[in-house]
Short mmCIF file of C-alpha atoms in Angstrom, two decimals:
data_model
loop_
_atom_site.label_atom_id
_atom_site.label_comp_id
_atom_site.label_asym_id
_atom_site.label_seq_id
_atom_site.Cartn_x
_atom_site.Cartn_y
_atom_site.Cartn_z
CA UNK A 17 69.48 276.85 109.77
CA UNK A 18 67.43 273.90 107.75
CA UNK A 19 67.63 270.76 109.73
CA UNK A 20 70.01 267.67 108.68
CA UNK A 21 67.03 266.27 106.19
CA UNK A 22 68.31 266.81 102.62
CA UNK A 23 72.20 267.68 103.45
CA UNK A 24 73.82 267.17 100.12
CA UNK A 25 77.33 267.98 101.06
CA UNK A 26 79.29 269.04 104.18
CA UNK A 27 82.99 270.67 104.50
CA UNK A 28 84.52 272.18 107.51
CA UNK A 29 87.74 274.16 108.47
CA UNK A 30 89.38 275.38 111.55
CA UNK A 31 90.83 278.92 111.91
CA UNK A 32 93.46 279.93 113.91
CA UNK A 33 91.74 283.38 114.62
CA UNK A 34 94.24 285.90 113.56
CA UNK A 35 93.76 288.35 111.01
CA UNK A 36 95.26 285.96 108.00
CA UNK A 37 92.07 283.78 109.12
CA UNK A 38 89.55 285.88 106.50
CA UNK A 39 91.80 285.08 103.44
CA UNK A 40 92.02 281.65 104.94
CA UNK A 41 88.21 281.30 104.94
CA UNK A 42 87.94 282.64 101.38
CA UNK A 43 90.49 279.91 99.92
CA UNK A 44 88.48 277.70 101.70
CA UNK A 45 85.02 278.54 100.33
CA UNK A 46 86.61 279.08 96.63
CA UNK A 47 87.69 275.31 96.57
CA UNK A 48 84.70 274.01 98.28
CA UNK A 49 82.40 275.47 96.28
CA UNK A 50 84.31 274.70 93.18
CA UNK A 51 84.34 271.12 93.95
CA UNK A 52 80.82 271.08 94.47
CA UNK A 53 80.33 272.63 91.01
CA UNK A 54 79.11 275.95 92.25
CA UNK A 55 81.28 278.51 90.88
CA UNK A 56 78.59 281.24 90.40
CA UNK A 57 78.65 281.12 94.45
CA UNK A 58 82.23 282.21 94.72
CA UNK A 59 82.27 285.77 94.90
CA UNK A 60 79.21 286.47 97.15
CA UNK A 61 79.91 283.48 99.51
CA UNK A 62 83.47 284.51 99.82
CA UNK A 63 82.30 288.35 100.80
CA UNK A 64 79.92 286.84 103.35
CA UNK A 65 82.25 284.37 104.86
CA UNK A 66 84.65 287.13 104.93
CA UNK A 67 82.53 289.43 106.89
CA UNK A 68 81.61 286.74 109.65
CA UNK A 69 85.30 285.58 110.20
CA UNK A 70 86.21 288.94 110.29
CA UNK A 71 83.45 290.02 112.88
CA UNK A 72 84.38 286.73 114.93
CA UNK A 73 88.31 287.52 114.92
CA UNK A 74 87.74 291.11 115.70
CA UNK A 75 84.77 290.94 118.28
CA UNK A 76 84.62 287.43 119.82
CA UNK A 77 88.47 286.98 120.27
CA UNK A 78 89.29 289.63 122.51
CA UNK A 79 91.51 289.10 125.69
CA UNK A 80 91.61 286.81 127.29
CA UNK A 81 90.58 284.78 124.33
CA UNK A 82 90.83 280.80 125.32
CA UNK A 83 94.38 279.32 124.28
CA UNK A 84 92.50 277.20 121.30
CA UNK A 85 94.35 276.26 118.26
CA UNK A 86 91.19 276.65 116.07
CA UNK A 87 88.91 279.09 117.99
CA UNK A 88 87.11 279.87 115.11
CA UNK A 89 85.27 277.25 112.56
CA UNK A 90 83.60 277.70 109.45
CA UNK A 91 81.27 274.87 108.17
CA UNK A 92 79.54 275.14 104.40
CA UNK A 93 76.33 272.80 104.02
CA UNK A 94 74.89 272.09 101.03
CA UNK A 95 71.01 271.65 101.06
CA UNK A 96 68.71 271.29 98.29
CA UNK A 97 68.45 275.24 96.82
CA UNK A 98 70.61 276.66 99.09
CA UNK A 99 74.35 276.51 100.65
CA UNK A 100 74.62 277.64 104.27
CA UNK A 101 77.75 278.99 105.65
CA UNK A 102 78.17 278.80 109.50
CA UNK A 103 80.98 280.55 111.72
CA UNK A 104 81.52 279.36 115.18
CA UNK A 105 83.45 281.25 117.67
CA UNK A 106 83.89 280.71 121.51
CA UNK A 107 82.17 284.17 122.74
CA UNK A 108 78.56 284.16 123.21
CA UNK A 109 78.08 288.07 122.80
CA UNK A 110 75.39 288.15 119.98
CA UNK A 111 76.16 289.78 116.77
CA UNK A 112 75.28 293.28 116.56
CA UNK A 113 74.31 294.79 113.46
CA UNK A 114 74.83 298.68 113.38
CA UNK A 115 74.26 301.87 111.23
CA UNK A 116 77.91 302.85 109.80
CA UNK A 117 78.13 306.42 108.97
CA UNK A 118 79.17 307.52 105.44
CA UNK A 119 82.71 308.67 106.94
CA UNK A 120 83.14 305.16 109.09
CA UNK A 121 85.78 302.64 107.40
CA UNK A 122 84.10 299.66 109.08
CA UNK A 123 80.66 298.61 110.34
CA UNK A 124 78.91 297.30 107.34
CA UNK A 125 79.73 293.99 107.77
CA UNK A 126 76.54 291.92 108.70
CA UNK A 127 74.67 294.65 106.28
CA UNK A 128 76.43 293.31 103.65
CA UNK A 129 75.90 289.55 104.85
CA UNK A 130 72.12 290.81 104.87
CA UNK A 131 71.75 292.07 101.66
CA UNK A 132 73.94 289.06 99.74
CA UNK A 133 72.26 286.26 101.70
CA UNK A 134 68.48 284.84 101.39
CA UNK A 135 68.26 284.93 105.31
CA UNK A 136 70.96 285.15 108.33
CA UNK A 137 71.02 284.49 112.02
CA UNK A 138 72.71 283.18 114.88
CA UNK A 139 72.54 280.41 117.55
CA UNK A 140 73.76 280.34 121.08
CA UNK A 141 76.37 277.22 121.68
CA UNK A 142 74.81 274.91 124.28
CA UNK A 143 78.06 275.65 126.67
CA UNK A 144 79.72 278.59 125.40
CA UNK A 145 80.10 280.56 122.26
CA UNK A 146 77.54 281.06 119.02
CA UNK A 147 77.19 280.23 115.76
CA UNK A 148 76.41 283.05 112.73
CA UNK A 149 75.14 281.61 109.91
CA UNK A 150 73.81 282.67 106.37
CA UNK A 151 72.06 281.31 103.49
CA UNK A 152 72.64 281.84 99.88
CA UNK A 153 70.19 280.27 97.04
CA UNK A 154 71.65 277.81 94.77
CA UNK A 155 71.53 278.91 91.25
CA UNK A 156 68.83 277.38 88.99
CA UNK A 157 71.14 275.44 86.92
CA UNK A 158 72.80 273.74 90.18
CA UNK A 159 71.84 270.04 90.19
#
């Protein structure tokens, strides 16, 4: 992720880690980007965030998941030229891109994230867990 220098805006929300979390995250992204006057980023950012949150819920919160009110956190950071989304979860297992076959109905999430974002990666948390992040370029007319 870019360093904190030049951070123009930040917003975060805690998610409960249930199947509805992706929908809650999409609503948060939509509201935040519109409040930042970036409506053109809403379609791509909501898809990227939806995939990252779905992965966190599906793969990071397997039993025995920690009994936390908000086991998944979503952060949006606006920097000069980019918006970064970051999804944190309590699992230390790295994200694992895979080649989904034509007949498979899942397994393309990280490929979509890679296709829609400038870059994506992940970082291990100091004690436990990880953060998966992706950057999307600001539109040319964004201030």
